[in-house]
PDB file of C-alpha atoms in Angstrom:
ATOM      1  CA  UNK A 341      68.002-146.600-109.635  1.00 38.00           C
ATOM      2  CA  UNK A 342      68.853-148.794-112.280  1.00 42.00           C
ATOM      3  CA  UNK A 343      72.243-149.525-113.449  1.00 51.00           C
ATOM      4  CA  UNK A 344      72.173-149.880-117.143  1.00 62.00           C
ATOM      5  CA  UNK A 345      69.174-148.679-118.909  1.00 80.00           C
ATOM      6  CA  UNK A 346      68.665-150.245-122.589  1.00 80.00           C
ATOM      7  CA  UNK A 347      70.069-147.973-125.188  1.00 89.00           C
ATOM      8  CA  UNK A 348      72.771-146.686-123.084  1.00 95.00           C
ATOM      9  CA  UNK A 349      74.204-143.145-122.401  1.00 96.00           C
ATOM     10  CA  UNK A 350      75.503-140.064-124.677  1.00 97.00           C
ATOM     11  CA  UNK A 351      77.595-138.031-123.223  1.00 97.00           C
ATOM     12  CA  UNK A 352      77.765-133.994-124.522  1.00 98.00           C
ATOM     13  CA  UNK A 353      79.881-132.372-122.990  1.00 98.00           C
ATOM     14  CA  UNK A 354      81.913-132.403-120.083  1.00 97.00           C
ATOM     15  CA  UNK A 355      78.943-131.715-117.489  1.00 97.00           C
ATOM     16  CA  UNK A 356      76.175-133.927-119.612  1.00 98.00           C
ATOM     17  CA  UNK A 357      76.179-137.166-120.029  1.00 97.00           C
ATOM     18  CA  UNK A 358      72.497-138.766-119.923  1.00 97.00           C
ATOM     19  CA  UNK A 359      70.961-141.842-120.974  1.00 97.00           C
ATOM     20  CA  UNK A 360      69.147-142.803-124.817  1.00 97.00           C
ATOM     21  CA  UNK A 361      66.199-143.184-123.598  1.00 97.00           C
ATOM     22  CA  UNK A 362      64.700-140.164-121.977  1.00 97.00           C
ATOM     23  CA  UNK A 363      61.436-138.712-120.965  1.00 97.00           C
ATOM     24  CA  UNK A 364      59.498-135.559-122.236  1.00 97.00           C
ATOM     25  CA  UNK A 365      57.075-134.023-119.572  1.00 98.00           C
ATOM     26  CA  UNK A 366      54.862-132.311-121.895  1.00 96.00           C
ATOM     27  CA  UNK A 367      52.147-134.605-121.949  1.00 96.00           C
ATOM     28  CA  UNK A 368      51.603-134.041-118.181  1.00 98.00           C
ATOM     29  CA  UNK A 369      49.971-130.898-118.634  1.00 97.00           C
ATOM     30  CA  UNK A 370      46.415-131.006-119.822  1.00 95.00           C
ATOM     31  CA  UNK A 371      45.106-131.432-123.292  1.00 94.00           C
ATOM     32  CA  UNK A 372      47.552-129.105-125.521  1.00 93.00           C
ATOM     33  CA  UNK A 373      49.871-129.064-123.006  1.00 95.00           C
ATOM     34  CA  UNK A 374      47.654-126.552-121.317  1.00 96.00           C
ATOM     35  CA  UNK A 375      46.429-126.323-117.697  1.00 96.00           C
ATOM     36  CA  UNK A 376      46.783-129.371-114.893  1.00 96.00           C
ATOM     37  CA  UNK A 377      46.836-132.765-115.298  1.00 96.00           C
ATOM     38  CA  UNK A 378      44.162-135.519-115.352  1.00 94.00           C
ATOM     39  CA  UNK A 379      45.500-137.263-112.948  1.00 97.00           C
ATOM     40  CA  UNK A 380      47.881-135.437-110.141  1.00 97.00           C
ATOM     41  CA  UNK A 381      49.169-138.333-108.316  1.00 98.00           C
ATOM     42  CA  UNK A 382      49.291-140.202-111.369  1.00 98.00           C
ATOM     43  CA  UNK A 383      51.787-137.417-113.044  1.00 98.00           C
ATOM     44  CA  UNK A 384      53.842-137.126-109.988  1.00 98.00           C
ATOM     45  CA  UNK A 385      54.159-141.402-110.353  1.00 98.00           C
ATOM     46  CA  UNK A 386      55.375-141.444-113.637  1.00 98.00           C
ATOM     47  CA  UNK A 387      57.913-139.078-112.852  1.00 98.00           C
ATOM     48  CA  UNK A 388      59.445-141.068-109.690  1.00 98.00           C
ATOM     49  CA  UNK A 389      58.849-143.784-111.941  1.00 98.00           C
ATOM     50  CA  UNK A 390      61.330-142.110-114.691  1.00 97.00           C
ATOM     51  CA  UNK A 391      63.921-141.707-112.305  1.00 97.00           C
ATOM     52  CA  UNK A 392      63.358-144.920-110.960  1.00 96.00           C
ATOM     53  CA  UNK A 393      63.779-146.421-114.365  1.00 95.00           C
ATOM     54  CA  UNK A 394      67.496-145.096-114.054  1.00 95.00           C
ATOM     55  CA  UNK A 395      66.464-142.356-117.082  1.00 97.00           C
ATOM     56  CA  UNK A 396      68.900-139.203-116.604  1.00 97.00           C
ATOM     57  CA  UNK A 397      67.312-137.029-119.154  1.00 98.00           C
ATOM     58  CA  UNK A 398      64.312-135.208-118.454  1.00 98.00           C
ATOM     59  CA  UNK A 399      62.936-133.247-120.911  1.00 98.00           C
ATOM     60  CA  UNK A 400      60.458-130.096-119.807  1.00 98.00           C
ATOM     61  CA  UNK A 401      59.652-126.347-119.892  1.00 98.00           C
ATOM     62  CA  UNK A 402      58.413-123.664-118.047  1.00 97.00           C
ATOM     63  CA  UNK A 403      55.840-122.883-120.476  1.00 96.00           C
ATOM     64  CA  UNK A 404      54.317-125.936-119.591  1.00 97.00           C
ATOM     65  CA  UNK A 405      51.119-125.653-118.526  1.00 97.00           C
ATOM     66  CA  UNK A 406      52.627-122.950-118.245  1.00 97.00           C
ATOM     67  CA  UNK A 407      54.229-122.990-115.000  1.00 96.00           C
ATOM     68  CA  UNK A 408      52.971-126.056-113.970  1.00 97.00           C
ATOM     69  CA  UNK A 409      54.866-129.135-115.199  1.00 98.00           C
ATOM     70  CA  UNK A 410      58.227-127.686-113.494  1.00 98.00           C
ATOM     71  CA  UNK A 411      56.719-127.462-110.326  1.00 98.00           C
ATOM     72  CA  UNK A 412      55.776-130.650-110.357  1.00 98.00           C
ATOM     73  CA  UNK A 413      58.680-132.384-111.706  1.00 98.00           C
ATOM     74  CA  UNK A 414      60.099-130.104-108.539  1.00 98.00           C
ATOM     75  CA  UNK A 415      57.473-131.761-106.219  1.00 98.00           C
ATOM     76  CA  UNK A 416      58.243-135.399-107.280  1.00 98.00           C
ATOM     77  CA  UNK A 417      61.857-135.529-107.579  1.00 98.00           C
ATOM     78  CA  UNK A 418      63.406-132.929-105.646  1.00 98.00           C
ATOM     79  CA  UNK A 419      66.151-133.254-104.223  1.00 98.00           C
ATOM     80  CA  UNK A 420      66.655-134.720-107.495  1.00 98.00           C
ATOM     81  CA  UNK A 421      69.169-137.855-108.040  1.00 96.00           C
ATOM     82  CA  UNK A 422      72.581-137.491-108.766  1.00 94.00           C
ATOM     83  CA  UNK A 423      72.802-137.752-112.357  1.00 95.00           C
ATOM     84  CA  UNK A 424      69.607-136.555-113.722  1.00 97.00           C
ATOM     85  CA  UNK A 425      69.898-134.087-115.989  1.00 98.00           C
ATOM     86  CA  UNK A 426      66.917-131.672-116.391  1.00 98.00           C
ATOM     87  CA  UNK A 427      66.724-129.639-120.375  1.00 98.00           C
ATOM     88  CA  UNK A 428      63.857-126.964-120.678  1.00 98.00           C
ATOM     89  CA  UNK A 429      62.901-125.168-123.645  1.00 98.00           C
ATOM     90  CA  UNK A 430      62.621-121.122-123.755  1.00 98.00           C
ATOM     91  CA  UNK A 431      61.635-119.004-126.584  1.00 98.00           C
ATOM     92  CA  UNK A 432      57.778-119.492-126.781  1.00 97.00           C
ATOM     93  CA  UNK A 433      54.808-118.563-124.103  1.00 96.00           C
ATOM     94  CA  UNK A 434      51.241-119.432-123.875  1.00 96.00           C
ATOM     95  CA  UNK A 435      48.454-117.390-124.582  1.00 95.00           C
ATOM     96  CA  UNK A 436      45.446-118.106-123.224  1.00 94.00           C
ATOM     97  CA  UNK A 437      43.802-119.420-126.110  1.00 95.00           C
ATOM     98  CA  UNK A 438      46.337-122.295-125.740  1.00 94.00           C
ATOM     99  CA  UNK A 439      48.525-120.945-128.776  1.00 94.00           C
ATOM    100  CA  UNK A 440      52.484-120.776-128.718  1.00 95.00           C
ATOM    101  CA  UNK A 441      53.522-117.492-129.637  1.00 96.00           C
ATOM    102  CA  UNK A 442      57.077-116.659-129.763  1.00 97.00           C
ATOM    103  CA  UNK A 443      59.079-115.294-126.544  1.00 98.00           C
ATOM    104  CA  UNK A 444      62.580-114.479-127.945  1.00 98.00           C
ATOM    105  CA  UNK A 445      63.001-110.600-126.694  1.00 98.00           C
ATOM    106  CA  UNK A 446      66.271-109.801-124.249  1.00 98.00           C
ATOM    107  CA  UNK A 447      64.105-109.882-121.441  1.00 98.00           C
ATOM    108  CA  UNK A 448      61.933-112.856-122.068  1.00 98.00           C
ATOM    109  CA  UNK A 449      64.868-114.983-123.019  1.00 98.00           C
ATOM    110  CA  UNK A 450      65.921-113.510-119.487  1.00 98.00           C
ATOM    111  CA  UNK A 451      62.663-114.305-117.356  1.00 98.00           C
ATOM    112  CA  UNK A 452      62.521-117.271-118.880  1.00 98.00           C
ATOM    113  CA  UNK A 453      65.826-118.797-117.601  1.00 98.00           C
ATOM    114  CA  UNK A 454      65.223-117.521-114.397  1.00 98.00           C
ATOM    115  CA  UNK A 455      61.464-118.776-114.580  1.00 98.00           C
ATOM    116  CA  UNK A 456      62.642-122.205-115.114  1.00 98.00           C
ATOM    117  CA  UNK A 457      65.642-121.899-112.247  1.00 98.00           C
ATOM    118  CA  UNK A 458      63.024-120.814-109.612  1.00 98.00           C
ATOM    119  CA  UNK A 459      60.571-123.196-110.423  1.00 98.00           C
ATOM    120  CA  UNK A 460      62.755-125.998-110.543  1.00 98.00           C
ATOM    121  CA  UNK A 461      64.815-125.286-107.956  1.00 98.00           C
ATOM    122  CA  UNK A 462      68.403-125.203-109.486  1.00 98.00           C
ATOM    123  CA  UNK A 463      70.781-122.810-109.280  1.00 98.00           C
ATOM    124  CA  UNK A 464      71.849-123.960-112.646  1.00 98.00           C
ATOM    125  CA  UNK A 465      70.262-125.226-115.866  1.00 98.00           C
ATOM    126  CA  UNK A 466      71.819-128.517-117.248  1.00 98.00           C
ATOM    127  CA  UNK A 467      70.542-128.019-120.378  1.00 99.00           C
ATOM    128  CA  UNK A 468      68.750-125.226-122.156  1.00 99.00           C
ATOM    129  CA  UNK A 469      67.132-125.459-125.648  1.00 98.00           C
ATOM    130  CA  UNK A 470      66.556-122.287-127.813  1.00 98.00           C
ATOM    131  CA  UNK A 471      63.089-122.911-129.320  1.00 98.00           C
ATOM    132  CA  UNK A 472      62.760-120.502-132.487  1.00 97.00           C
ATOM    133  CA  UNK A 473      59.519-120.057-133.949  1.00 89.00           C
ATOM    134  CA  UNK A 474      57.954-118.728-137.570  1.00 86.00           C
ATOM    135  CA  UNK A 475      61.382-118.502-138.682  1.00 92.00           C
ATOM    136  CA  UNK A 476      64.393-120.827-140.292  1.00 94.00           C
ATOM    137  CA  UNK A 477      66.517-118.069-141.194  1.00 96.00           C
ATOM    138  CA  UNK A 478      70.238-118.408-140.234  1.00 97.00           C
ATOM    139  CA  UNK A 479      70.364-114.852-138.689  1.00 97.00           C
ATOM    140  CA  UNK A 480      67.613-114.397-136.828  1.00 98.00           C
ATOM    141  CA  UNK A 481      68.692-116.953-134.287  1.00 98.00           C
ATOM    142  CA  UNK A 482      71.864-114.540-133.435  1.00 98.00           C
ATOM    143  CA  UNK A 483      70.616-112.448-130.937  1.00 98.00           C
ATOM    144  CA  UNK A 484      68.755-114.576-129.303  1.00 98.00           C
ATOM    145  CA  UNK A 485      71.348-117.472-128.723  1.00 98.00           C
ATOM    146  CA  UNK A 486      73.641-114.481-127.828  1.00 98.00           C
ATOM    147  CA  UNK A 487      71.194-113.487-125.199  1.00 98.00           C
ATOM    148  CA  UNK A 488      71.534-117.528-124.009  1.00 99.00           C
ATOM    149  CA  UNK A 489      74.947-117.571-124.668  1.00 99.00           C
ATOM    150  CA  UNK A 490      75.712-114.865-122.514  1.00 98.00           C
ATOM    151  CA  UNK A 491      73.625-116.119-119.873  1.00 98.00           C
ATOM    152  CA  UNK A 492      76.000-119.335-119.780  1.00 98.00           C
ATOM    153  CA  UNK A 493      79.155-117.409-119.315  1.00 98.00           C
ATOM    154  CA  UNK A 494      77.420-116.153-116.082  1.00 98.00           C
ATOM    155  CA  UNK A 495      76.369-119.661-114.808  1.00 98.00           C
ATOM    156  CA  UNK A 496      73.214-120.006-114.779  1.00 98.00           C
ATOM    157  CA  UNK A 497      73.023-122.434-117.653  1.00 98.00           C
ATOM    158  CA  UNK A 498      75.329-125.438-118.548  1.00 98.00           C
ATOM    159  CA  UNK A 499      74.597-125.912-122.291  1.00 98.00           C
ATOM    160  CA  UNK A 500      72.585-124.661-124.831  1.00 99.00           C
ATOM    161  CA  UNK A 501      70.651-127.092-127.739  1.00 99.00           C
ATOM    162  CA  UNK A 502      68.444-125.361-130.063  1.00 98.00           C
ATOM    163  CA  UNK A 503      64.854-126.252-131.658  1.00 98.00           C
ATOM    164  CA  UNK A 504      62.496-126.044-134.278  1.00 97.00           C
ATOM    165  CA  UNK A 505      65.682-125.147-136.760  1.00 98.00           C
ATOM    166  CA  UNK A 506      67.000-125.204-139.670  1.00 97.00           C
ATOM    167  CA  UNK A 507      70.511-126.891-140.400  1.00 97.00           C
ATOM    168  CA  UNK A 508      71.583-122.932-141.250  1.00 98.00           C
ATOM    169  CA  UNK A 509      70.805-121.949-137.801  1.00 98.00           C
ATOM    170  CA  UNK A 510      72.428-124.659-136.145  1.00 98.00           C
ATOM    171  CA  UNK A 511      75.820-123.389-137.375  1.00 98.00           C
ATOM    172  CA  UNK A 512      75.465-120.199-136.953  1.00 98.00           C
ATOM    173  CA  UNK A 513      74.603-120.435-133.144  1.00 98.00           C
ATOM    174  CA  UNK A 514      77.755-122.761-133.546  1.00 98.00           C
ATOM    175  CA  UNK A 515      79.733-120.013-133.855  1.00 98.00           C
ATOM    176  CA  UNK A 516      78.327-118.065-130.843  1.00 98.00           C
ATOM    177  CA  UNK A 517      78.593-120.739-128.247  1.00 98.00           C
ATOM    178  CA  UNK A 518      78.673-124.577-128.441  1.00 98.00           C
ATOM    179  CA  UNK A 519      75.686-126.600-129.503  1.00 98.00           C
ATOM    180  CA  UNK A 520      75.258-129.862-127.830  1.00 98.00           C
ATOM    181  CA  UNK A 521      71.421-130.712-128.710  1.00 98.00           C
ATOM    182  CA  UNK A 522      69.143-130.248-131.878  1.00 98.00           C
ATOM    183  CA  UNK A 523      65.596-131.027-131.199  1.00 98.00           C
ATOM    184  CA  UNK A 524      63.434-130.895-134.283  1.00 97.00           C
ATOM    185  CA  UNK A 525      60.584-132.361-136.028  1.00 96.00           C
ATOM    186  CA  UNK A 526      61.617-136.166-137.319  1.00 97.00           C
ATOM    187  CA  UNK A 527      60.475-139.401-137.260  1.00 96.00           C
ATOM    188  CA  UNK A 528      60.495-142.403-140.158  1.00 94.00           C
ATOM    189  CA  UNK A 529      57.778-141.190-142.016  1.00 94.00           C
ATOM    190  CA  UNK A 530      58.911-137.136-141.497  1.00 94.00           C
ATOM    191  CA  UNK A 531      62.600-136.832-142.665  1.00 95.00           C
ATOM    192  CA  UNK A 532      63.469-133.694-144.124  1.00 95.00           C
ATOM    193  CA  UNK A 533      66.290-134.234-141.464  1.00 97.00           C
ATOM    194  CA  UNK A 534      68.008-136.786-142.578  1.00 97.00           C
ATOM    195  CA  UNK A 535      71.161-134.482-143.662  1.00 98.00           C
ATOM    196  CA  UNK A 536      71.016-132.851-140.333  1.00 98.00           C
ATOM    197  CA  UNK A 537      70.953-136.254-138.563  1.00 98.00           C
ATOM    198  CA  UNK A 538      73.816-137.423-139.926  1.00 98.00           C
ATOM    199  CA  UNK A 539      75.751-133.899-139.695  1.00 98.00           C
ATOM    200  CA  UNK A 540      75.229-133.739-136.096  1.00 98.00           C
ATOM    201  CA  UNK A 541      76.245-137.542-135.532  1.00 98.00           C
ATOM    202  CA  UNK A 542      79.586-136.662-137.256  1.00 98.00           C
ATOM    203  CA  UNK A 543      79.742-133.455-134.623  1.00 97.00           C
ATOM    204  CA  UNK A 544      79.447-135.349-131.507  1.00 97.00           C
ATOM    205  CA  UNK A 545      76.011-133.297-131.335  1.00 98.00           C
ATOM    206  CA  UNK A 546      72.324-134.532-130.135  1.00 98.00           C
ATOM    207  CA  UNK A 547      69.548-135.019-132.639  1.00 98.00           C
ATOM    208  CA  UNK A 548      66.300-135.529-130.097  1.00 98.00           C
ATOM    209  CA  UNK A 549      63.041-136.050-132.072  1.00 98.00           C
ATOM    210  CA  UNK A 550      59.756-134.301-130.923  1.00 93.00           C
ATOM    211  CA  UNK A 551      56.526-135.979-132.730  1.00 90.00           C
ATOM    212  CA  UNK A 552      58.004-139.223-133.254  1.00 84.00           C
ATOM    213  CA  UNK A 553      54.356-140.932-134.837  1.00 79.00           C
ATOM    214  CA  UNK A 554      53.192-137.710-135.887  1.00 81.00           C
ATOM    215  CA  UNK A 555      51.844-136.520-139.543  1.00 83.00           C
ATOM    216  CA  UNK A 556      51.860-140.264-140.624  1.00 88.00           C
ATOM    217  CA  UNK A 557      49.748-140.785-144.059  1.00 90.00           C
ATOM    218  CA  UNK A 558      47.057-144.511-143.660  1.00 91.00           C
ATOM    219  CA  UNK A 559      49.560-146.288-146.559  1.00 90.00           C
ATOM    220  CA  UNK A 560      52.567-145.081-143.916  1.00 92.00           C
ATOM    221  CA  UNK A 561      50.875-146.171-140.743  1.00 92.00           C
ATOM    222  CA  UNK A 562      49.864-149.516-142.032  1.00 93.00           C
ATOM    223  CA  UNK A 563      53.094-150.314-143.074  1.00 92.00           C
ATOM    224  CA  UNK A 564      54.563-149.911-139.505  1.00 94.00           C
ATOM    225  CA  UNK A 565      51.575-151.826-138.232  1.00 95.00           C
ATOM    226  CA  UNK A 566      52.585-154.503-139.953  1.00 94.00           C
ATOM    227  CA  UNK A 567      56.192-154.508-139.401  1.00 94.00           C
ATOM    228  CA  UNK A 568      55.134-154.236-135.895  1.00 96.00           C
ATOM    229  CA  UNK A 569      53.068-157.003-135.392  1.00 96.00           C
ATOM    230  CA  UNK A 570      55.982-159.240-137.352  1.00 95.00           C
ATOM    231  CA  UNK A 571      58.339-158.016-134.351  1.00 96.00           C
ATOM    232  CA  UNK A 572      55.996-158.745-131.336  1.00 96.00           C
ATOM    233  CA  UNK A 573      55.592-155.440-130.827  1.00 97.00           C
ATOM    234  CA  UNK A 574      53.306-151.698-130.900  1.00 96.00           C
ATOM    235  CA  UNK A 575      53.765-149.294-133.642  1.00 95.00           C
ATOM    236  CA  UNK A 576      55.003-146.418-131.357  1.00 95.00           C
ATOM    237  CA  UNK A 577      57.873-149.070-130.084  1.00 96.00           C
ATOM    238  CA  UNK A 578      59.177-150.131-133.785  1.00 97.00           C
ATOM    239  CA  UNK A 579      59.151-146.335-134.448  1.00 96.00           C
ATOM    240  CA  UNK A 580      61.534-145.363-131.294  1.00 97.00           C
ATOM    241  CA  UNK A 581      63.479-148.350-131.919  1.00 97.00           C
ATOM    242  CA  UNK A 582      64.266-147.560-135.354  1.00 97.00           C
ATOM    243  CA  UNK A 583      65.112-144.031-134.064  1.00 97.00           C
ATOM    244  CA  UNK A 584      67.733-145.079-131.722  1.00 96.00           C
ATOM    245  CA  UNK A 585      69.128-147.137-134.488  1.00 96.00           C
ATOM    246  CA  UNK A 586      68.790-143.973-137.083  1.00 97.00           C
ATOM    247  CA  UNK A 587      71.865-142.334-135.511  1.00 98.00           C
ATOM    248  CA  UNK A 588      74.601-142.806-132.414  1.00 97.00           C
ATOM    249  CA  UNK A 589      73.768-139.737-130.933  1.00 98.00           C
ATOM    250  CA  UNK A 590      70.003-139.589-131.377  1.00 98.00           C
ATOM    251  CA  UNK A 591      68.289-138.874-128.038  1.00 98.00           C
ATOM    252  CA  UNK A 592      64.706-140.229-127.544  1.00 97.00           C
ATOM    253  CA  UNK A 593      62.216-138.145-125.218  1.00 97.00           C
ATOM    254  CA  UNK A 594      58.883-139.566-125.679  1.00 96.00           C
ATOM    255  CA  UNK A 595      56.109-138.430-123.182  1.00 94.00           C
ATOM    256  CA  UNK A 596      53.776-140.304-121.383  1.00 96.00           C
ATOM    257  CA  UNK A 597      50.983-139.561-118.530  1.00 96.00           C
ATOM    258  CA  UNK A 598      51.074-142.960-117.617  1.00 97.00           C
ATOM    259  CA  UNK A 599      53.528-145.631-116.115  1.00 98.00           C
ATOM    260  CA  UNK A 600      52.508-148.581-118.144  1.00 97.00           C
ATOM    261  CA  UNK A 601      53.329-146.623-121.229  1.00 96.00           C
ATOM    262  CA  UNK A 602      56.718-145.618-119.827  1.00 97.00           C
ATOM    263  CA  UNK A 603      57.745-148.881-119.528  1.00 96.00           C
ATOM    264  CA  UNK A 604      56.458-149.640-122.830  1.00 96.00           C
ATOM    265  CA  UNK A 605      58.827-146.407-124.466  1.00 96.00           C
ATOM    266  CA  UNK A 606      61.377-147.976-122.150  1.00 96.00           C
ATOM    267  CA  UNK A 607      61.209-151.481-123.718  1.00 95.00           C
ATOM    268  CA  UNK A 608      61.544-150.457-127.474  1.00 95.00           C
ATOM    269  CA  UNK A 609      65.403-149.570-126.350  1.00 94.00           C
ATOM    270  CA  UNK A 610      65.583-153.451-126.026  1.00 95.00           C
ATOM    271  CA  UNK A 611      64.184-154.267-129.762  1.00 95.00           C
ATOM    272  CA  UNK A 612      66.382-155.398-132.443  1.00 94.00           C
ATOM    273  CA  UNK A 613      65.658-154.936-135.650  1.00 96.00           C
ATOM    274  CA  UNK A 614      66.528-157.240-138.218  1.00 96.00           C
ATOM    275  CA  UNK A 615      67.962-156.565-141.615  1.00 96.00           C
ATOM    276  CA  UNK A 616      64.176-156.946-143.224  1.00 93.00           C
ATOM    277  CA  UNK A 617      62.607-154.965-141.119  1.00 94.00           C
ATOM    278  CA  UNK A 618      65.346-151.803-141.735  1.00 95.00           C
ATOM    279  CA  UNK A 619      64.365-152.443-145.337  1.00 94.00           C
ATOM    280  CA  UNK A 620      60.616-152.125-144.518  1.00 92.00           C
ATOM    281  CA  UNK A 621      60.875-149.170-141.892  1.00 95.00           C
ATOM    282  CA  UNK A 622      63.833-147.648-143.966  1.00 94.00           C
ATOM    283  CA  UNK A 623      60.964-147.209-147.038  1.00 93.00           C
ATOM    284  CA  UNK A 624      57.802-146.397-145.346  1.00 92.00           C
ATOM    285  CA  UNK A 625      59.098-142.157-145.583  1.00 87.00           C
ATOM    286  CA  UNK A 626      58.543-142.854-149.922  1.00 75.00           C
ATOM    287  CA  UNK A 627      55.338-144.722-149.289  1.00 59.00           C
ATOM    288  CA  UNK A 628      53.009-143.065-151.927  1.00 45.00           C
ATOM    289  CA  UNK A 629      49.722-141.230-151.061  1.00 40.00           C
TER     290      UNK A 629
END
């Protein structure tokens, strides 16, 4: 395992420390995150690859596939290395017509945890995030945090993050149990955010993106094509890099089904961006239609 990993470590809380640059296992499902992969052998590969790439945060859920992308992140890594740290997502399930309804009953929230124990194979979840779905309202995230909140006092998680939230729910699961992780919607040209960002920077808390090129309008994409191509580099690498530089505690988990794009996601860690190219990233959310 590697050292030092470009972009360096964040560390949570007492039991989570993991490194910038991440991974996010969603894409190892098939299409829509639905049924098995393309390629088996080629999943299982990225995944010793991520670990031997020195990443320690591995992004995933049990709803996966569902039930699919855990056991195989359980196949390739287990017994996993000392230091990885392994967040899941409850809150949603999958219907068979590949939609995501929402899961956030007692006993879902409950079968979910222990979904994502068993088919891992922890006895403990580093990391769990509370997804919340059709919903930003501050207190309809109470019971179900409480539900995860309570399920950390007994052990069987470590922390709790939230996602898919508003900045209202974010402080009021605050004040239920600590929040070490917000994973929402964000990238340069989608940054409704940006107060959030810099509220949980000043908290000590993660901000982890989820769609970082997504929803990008032509005017957008050809600007970061452009600034790009003056930096050597692809699009999707300018827009990570420019994410890690967004914010001290942002936390990047982009998801491959590949190992040549891992190591390309890895590599944007080791862009700089000069002051020009801030400017030109910096503007491309106000780009007109």
């Amino acid at each position: 395992m590697s050292d030092v990993l470009p972009g360096g470590t964040l560390r949570l809380s007492e039991t989570l420390t993991v490194t910038r640059v991440g991974y996010g296992a969603l894409q190892l499902a098939g299409p829509m995150a639905y049924g098995p992969p393309r390629d088996r052998d080629e999943a299982l590969a990225v995944l010793r690859a991520v670990a031997a790439a020195g990443i320690t945060h591995l992004d995933t859920s049990d709803y996966y596939g569902p039930h699919l992308v855990n056991g195989l992140v359980r196949e390739a890594l287990h017994p996993y290395p000392e230091g990885l740290r392994i967040a899941t997502k409850v809150g949603a399930r999958r219907t068979a017509e590949r939609g995501w309804p929402a899961a956030l009953s007692r006993p879902e929230l409950v079968q979910a945890v222990h979904d994502n124990l068993d088919h891992l194979g922890v006895e403990a979840l580093d990391l769990v995030n509370l997804r919340m779905t059709d919903t930003l309202a501050a207190d309809d995230i109470v019971e179900p945090f409480t539900v995860l909140a309570e399920l950390r006092e007994q052990g069987l998680i470590r922390n709790l993050g939230v996602s898919n939230v508003s900045a209202q729910q974010v402080r009021t699961a605050q004040r239920i149990a600590p929040v070490v992780a917000v994973q929402n919607h964000y990238n340069i040209a989608f940054r409704q955010d940006d107060a959030l960002v810099d509220w949980c920077a000043e908290q000590g808390i993660a901000f982890v993106p989820f769609w970082p090129l997504g929803g990008f309008r032509p005017l957008q994409a050809k600007a970061l094509e452009q600034a790009a191509a003056d930096l050597g580099a692809t699009p999707r690498q300018i827009a990570l890099a420019w994410l890690l530089h967004r914010s001290p505690t942002m936390l990047l988990i982009p998801g491959t089904s590949t190992r040549a794009h891992l190591a390309q996601n890895i590599a944007a860690a080791t862009i700089a961006l000069p002051d020009r190219a801030l400017r030109t990233l910096n503007a491309i959310a106000d780009t007109a239609h």
